[in-house]
mmCIF file of C-alpha atoms in Angstrom:
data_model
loop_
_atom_site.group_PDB
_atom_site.id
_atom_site.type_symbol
_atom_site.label_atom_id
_atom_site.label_comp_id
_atom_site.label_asym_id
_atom_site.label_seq_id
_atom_site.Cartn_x
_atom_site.Cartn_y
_atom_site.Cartn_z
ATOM 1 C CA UNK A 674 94.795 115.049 138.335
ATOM 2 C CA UNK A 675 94.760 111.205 138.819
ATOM 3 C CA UNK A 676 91.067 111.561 138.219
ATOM 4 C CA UNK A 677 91.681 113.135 134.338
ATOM 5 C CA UNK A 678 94.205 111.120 133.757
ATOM 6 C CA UNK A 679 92.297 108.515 133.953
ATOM 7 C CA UNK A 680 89.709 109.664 132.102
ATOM 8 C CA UNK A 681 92.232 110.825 128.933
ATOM 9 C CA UNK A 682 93.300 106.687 129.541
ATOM 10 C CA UNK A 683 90.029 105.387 129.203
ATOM 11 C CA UNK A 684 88.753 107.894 126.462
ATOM 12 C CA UNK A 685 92.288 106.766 124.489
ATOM 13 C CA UNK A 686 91.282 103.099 124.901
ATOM 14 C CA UNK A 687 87.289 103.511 123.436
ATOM 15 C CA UNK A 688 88.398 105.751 120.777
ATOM 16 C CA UNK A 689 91.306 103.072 120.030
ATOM 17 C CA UNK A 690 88.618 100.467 120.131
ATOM 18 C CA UNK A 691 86.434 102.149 117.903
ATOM 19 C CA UNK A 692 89.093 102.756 115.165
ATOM 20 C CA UNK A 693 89.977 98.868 115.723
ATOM 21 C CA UNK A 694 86.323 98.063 115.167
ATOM 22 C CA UNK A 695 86.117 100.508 112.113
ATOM 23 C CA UNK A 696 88.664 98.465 110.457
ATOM 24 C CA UNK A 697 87.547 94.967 111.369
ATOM 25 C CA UNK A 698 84.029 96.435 109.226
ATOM 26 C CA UNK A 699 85.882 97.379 106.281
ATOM 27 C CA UNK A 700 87.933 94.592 106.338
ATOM 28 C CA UNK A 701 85.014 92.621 105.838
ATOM 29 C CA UNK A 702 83.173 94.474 104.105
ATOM 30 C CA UNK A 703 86.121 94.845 101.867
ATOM 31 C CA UNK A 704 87.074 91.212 101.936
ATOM 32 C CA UNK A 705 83.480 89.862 100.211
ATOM 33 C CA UNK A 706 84.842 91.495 97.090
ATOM 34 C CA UNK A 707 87.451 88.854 96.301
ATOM 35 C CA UNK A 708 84.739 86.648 96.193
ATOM 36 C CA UNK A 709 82.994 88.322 93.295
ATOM 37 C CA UNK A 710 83.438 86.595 89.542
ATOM 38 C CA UNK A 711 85.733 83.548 91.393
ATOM 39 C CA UNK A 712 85.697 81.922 87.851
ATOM 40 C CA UNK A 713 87.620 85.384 86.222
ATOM 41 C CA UNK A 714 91.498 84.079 86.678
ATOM 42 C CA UNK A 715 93.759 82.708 84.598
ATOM 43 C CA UNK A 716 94.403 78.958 83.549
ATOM 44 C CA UNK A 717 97.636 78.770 82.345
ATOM 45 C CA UNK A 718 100.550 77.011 82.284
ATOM 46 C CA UNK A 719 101.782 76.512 85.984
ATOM 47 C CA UNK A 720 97.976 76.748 87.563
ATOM 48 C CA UNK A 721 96.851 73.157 85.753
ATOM 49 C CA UNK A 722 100.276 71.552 86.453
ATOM 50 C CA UNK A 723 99.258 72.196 90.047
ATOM 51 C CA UNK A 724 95.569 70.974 90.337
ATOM 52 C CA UNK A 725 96.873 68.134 88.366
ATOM 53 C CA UNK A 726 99.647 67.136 90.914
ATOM 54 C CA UNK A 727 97.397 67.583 93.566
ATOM 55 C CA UNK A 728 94.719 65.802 91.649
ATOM 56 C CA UNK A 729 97.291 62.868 91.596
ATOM 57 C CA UNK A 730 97.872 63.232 95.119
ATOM 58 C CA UNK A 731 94.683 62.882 96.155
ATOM 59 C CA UNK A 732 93.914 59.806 93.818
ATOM 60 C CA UNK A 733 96.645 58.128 95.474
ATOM 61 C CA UNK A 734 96.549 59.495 99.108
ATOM 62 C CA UNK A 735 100.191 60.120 98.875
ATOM 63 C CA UNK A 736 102.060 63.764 100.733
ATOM 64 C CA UNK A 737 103.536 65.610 98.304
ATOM 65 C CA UNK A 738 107.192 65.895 98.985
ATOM 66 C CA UNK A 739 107.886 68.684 96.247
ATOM 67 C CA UNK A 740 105.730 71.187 94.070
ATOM 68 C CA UNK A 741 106.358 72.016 90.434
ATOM 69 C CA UNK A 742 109.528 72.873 88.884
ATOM 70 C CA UNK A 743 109.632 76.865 87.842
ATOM 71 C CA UNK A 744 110.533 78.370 84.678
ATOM 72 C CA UNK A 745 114.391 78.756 86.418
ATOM 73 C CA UNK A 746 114.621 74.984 86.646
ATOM 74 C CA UNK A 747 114.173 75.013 90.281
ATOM 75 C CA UNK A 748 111.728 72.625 92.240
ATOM 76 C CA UNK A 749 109.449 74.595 94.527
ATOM 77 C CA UNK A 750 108.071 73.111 98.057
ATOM 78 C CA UNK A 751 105.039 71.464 98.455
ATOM 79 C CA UNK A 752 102.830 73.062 100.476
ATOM 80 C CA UNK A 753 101.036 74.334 97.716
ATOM 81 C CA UNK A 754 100.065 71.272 96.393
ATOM 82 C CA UNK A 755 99.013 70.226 100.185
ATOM 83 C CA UNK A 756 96.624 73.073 100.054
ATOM 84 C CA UNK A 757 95.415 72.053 96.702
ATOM 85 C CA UNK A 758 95.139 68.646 97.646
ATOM 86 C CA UNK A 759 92.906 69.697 100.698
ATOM 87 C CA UNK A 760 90.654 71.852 98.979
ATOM 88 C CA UNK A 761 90.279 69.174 96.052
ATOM 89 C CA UNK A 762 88.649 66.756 99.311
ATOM 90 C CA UNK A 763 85.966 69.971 99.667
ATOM 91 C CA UNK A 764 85.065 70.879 96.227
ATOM 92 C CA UNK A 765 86.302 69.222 92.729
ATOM 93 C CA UNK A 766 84.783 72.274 91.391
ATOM 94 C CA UNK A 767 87.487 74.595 90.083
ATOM 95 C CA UNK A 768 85.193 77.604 90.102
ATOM 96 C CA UNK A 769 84.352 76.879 94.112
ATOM 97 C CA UNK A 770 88.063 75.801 94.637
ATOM 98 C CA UNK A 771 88.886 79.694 94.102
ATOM 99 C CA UNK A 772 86.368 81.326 95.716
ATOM 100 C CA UNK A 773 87.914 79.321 98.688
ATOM 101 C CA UNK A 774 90.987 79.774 98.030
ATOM 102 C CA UNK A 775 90.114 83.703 97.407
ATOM 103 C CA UNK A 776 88.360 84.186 100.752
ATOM 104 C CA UNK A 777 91.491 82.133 102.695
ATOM 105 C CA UNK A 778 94.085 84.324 101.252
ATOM 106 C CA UNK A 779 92.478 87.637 101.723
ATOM 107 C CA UNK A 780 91.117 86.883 105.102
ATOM 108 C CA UNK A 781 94.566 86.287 106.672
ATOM 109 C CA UNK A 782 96.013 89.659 105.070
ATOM 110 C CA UNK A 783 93.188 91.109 106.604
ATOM 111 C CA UNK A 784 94.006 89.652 109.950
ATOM 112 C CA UNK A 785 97.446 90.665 109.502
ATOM 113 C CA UNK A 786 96.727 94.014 108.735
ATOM 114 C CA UNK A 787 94.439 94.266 111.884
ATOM 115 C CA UNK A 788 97.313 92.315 113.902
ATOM 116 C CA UNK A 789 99.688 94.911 112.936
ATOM 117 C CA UNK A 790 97.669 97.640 113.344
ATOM 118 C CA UNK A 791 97.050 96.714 117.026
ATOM 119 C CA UNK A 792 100.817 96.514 117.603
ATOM 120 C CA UNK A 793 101.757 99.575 115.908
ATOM 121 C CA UNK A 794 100.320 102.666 117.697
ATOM 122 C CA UNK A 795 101.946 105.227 114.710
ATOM 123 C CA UNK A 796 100.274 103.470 112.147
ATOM 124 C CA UNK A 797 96.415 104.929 111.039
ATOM 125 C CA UNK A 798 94.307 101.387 111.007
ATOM 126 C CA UNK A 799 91.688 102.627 108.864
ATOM 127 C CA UNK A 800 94.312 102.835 106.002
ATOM 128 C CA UNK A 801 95.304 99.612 106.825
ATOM 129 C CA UNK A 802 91.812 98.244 104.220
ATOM 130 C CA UNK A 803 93.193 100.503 101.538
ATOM 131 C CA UNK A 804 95.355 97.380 101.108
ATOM 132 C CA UNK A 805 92.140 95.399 100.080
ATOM 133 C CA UNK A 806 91.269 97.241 97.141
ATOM 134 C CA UNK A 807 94.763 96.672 95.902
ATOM 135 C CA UNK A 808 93.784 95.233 92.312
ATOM 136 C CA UNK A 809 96.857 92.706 92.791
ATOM 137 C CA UNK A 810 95.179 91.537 95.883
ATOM 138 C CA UNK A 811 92.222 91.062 93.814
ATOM 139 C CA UNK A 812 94.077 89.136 90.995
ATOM 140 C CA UNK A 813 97.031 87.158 92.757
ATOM 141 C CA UNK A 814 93.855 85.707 96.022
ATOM 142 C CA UNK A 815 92.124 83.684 93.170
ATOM 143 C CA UNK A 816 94.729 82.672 91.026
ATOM 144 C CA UNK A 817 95.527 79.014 91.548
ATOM 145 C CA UNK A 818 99.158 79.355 91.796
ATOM 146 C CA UNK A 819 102.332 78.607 94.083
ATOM 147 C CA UNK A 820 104.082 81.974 95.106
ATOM 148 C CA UNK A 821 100.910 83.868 95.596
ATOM 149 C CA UNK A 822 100.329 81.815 98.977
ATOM 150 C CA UNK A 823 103.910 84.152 100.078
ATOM 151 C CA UNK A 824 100.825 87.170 100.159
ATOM 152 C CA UNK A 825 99.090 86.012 103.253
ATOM 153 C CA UNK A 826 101.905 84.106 104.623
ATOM 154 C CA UNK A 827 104.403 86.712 104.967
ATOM 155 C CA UNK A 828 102.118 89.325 106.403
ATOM 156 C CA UNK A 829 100.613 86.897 109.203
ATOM 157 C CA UNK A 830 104.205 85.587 109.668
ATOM 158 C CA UNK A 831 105.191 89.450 110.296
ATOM 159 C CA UNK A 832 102.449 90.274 112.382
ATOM 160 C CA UNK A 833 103.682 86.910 114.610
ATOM 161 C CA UNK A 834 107.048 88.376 115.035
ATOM 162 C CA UNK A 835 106.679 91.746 115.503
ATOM 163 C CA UNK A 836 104.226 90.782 117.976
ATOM 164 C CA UNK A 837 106.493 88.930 119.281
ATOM 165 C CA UNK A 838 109.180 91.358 119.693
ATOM 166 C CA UNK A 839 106.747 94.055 121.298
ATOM 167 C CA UNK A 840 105.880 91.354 123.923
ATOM 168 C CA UNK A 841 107.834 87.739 123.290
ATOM 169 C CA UNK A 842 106.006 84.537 123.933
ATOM 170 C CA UNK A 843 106.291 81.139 122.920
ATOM 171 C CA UNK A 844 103.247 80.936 121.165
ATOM 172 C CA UNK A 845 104.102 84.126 119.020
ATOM 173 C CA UNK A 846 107.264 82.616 117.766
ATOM 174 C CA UNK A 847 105.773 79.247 117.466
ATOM 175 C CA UNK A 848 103.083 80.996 114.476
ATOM 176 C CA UNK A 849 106.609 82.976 113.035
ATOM 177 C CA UNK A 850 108.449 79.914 112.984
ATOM 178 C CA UNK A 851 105.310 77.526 111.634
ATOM 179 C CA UNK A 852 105.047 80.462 109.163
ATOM 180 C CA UNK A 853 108.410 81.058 107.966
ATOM 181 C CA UNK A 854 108.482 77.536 107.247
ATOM 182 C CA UNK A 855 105.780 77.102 105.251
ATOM 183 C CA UNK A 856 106.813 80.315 103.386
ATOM 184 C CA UNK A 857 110.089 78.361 102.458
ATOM 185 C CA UNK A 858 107.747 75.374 101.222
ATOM 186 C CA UNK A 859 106.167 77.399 98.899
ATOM 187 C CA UNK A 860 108.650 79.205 97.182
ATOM 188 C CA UNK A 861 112.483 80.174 97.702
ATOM 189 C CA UNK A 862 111.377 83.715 97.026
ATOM 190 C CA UNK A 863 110.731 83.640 100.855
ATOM 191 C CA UNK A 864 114.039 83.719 101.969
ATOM 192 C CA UNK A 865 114.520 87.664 101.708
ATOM 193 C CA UNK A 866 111.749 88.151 104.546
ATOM 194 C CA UNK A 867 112.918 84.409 106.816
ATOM 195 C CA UNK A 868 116.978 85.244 106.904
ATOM 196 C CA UNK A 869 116.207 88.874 108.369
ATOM 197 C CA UNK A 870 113.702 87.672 111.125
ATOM 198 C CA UNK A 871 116.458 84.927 111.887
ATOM 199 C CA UNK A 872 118.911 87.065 111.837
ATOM 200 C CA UNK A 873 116.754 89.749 114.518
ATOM 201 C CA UNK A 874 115.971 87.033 116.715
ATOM 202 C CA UNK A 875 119.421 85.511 117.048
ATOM 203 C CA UNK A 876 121.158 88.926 117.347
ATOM 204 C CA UNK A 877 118.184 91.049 119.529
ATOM 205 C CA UNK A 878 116.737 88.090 121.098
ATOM 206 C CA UNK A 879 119.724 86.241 122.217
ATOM 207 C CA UNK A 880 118.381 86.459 126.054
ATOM 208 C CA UNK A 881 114.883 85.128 125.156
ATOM 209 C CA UNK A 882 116.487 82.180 122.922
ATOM 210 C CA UNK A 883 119.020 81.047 126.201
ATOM 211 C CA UNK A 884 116.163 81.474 128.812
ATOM 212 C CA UNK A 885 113.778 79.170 126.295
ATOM 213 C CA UNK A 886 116.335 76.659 124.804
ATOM 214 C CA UNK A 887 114.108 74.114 124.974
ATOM 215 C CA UNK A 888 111.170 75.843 123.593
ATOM 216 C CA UNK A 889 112.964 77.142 120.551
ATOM 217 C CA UNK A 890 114.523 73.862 120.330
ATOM 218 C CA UNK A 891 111.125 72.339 119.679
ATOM 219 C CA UNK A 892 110.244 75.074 117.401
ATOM 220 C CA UNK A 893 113.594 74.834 115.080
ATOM 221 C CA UNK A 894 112.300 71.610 115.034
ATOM 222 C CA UNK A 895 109.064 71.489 114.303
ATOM 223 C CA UNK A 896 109.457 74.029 111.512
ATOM 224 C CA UNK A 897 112.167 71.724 110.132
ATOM 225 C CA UNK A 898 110.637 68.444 110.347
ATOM 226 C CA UNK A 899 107.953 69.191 107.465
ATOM 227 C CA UNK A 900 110.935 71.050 105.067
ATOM 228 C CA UNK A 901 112.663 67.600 105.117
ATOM 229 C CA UNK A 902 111.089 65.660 102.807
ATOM 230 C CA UNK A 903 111.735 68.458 100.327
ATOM 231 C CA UNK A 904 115.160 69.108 101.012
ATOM 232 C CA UNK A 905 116.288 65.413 100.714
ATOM 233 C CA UNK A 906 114.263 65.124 97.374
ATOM 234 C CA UNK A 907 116.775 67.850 96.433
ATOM 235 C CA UNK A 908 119.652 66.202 97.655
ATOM 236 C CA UNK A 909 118.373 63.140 95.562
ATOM 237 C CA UNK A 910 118.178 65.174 93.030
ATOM 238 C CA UNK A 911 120.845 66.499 91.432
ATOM 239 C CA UNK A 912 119.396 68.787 88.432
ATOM 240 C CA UNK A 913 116.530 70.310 90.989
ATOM 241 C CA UNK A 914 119.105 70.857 93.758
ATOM 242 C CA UNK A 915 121.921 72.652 91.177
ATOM 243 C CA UNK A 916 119.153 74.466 89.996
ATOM 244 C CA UNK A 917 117.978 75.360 93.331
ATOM 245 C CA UNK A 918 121.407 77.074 94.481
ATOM 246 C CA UNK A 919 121.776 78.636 91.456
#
């Protein structure tokens, strides 16, 4: 009996392995297509008001402390524009800029998807690349805008935590927290998925936080230190912080 059930156990884990590997290939496979026509996207409005504040940052070698203000009348974060700003140091070719951009975005979902899949024994991974062909996928990887970084972001920083939860180390909650806060950087948007993970963690992981207080000390921290430049130019601001709470 010990004998089959090992057998079953090691049958479970090369068939699991082969449905992990299965994915990984359509992934892929599945992930070259965002990098087909890079140069159909739109140019519009908020997407040159970007490049062009990167643009300026780059010129001038300054951080951006802030992004552009929305069509609310609130100032967005700036990682954005650090993004922009990086890729504008690889390529000043808008065309390449998205393919870049394109491949970044939809590789993280991917590894997201596969993260997730791995934790979550209920789920069917080879669905999991269905999400790929999403035509919004498609669209929102190349477009050169703000809150279309939240895509990627928010699946990797979900994958972190629920991995996280299933098995808690510091390293796990140091990619949720380093997530969560550049989520908030990029758009306020964000806050529906950060305030329930904070709120699980304090409430469910109350133990792990007073074992670690020094650890999640250092990550409060650390994913605070970069959000204060924004949040004082808010507080300097009057108009951008009003319309912020608003």
């Amino acid at each position: 009996l010990v004998c089959i059930s090992r057998m079953n156990t090691n049958i479970q884990i090369v068939s699991d392995r082969r449905r992990i590997a299965l994915l990984i290939f359509f992934l892929a496979a599945l992930s070259a297509v965002s990098l087909v026509w890079p140069g159909d996207t739109t140019w519009i409005n908020d997407e040159p008001r970007l490049m062009e504040m990167a643009l300026r940052h780059k010129m001038s070698g300054e951080i951006a402390t802030h992004g552009i203000m929305g069509s609310r009348g609130v100032v967005y974060g700036p990682f954005p524009t650090w993004v922009y700003t990086a890729l504008l140091h690889v390529s000043t070719d808008l065309v390449e800029i998205v393919r870049i951009r394109a491949f970044i975005v939809t590789m993280l979902t991917a590894i997201a998807i596969v993260w997730i899949a791995l934790l979550c024994k209920g789920l069917r991974p080879i669905f999991g690349s269905l999400a790929l062909l999403s035509p919004y996928l498609w669209l929102y990887s190349r477009q050169l805008w703000d809150n279309t970084f939240l895509i990627p972001l928010s699946a990797f920083t979900l994958a972190a935590y629920i991995s996280f939860c299933v098995a808690p180390r510091a390293w796990k909650l140091w990619l949720a927290s380093m997530g969560m806060a550049s989520m908030f950087l990029t758009h306020l948007m964000s806050v529906v998925l950060i305030a329930p993970i904070i709120g699980h963690f304090a409430w469910f992981h109350r133990r792990w936080f007073f074992a670690h207080p020094w650890t999640t000390a250092a990550q409060m921290l650390a994913a605070a230190a970069p959000s204060w430049p924004y949040l004082n130019y808010l507080a300097t601001n009057p108009a951008a912080s009003s319309a912020a709470v608003s």
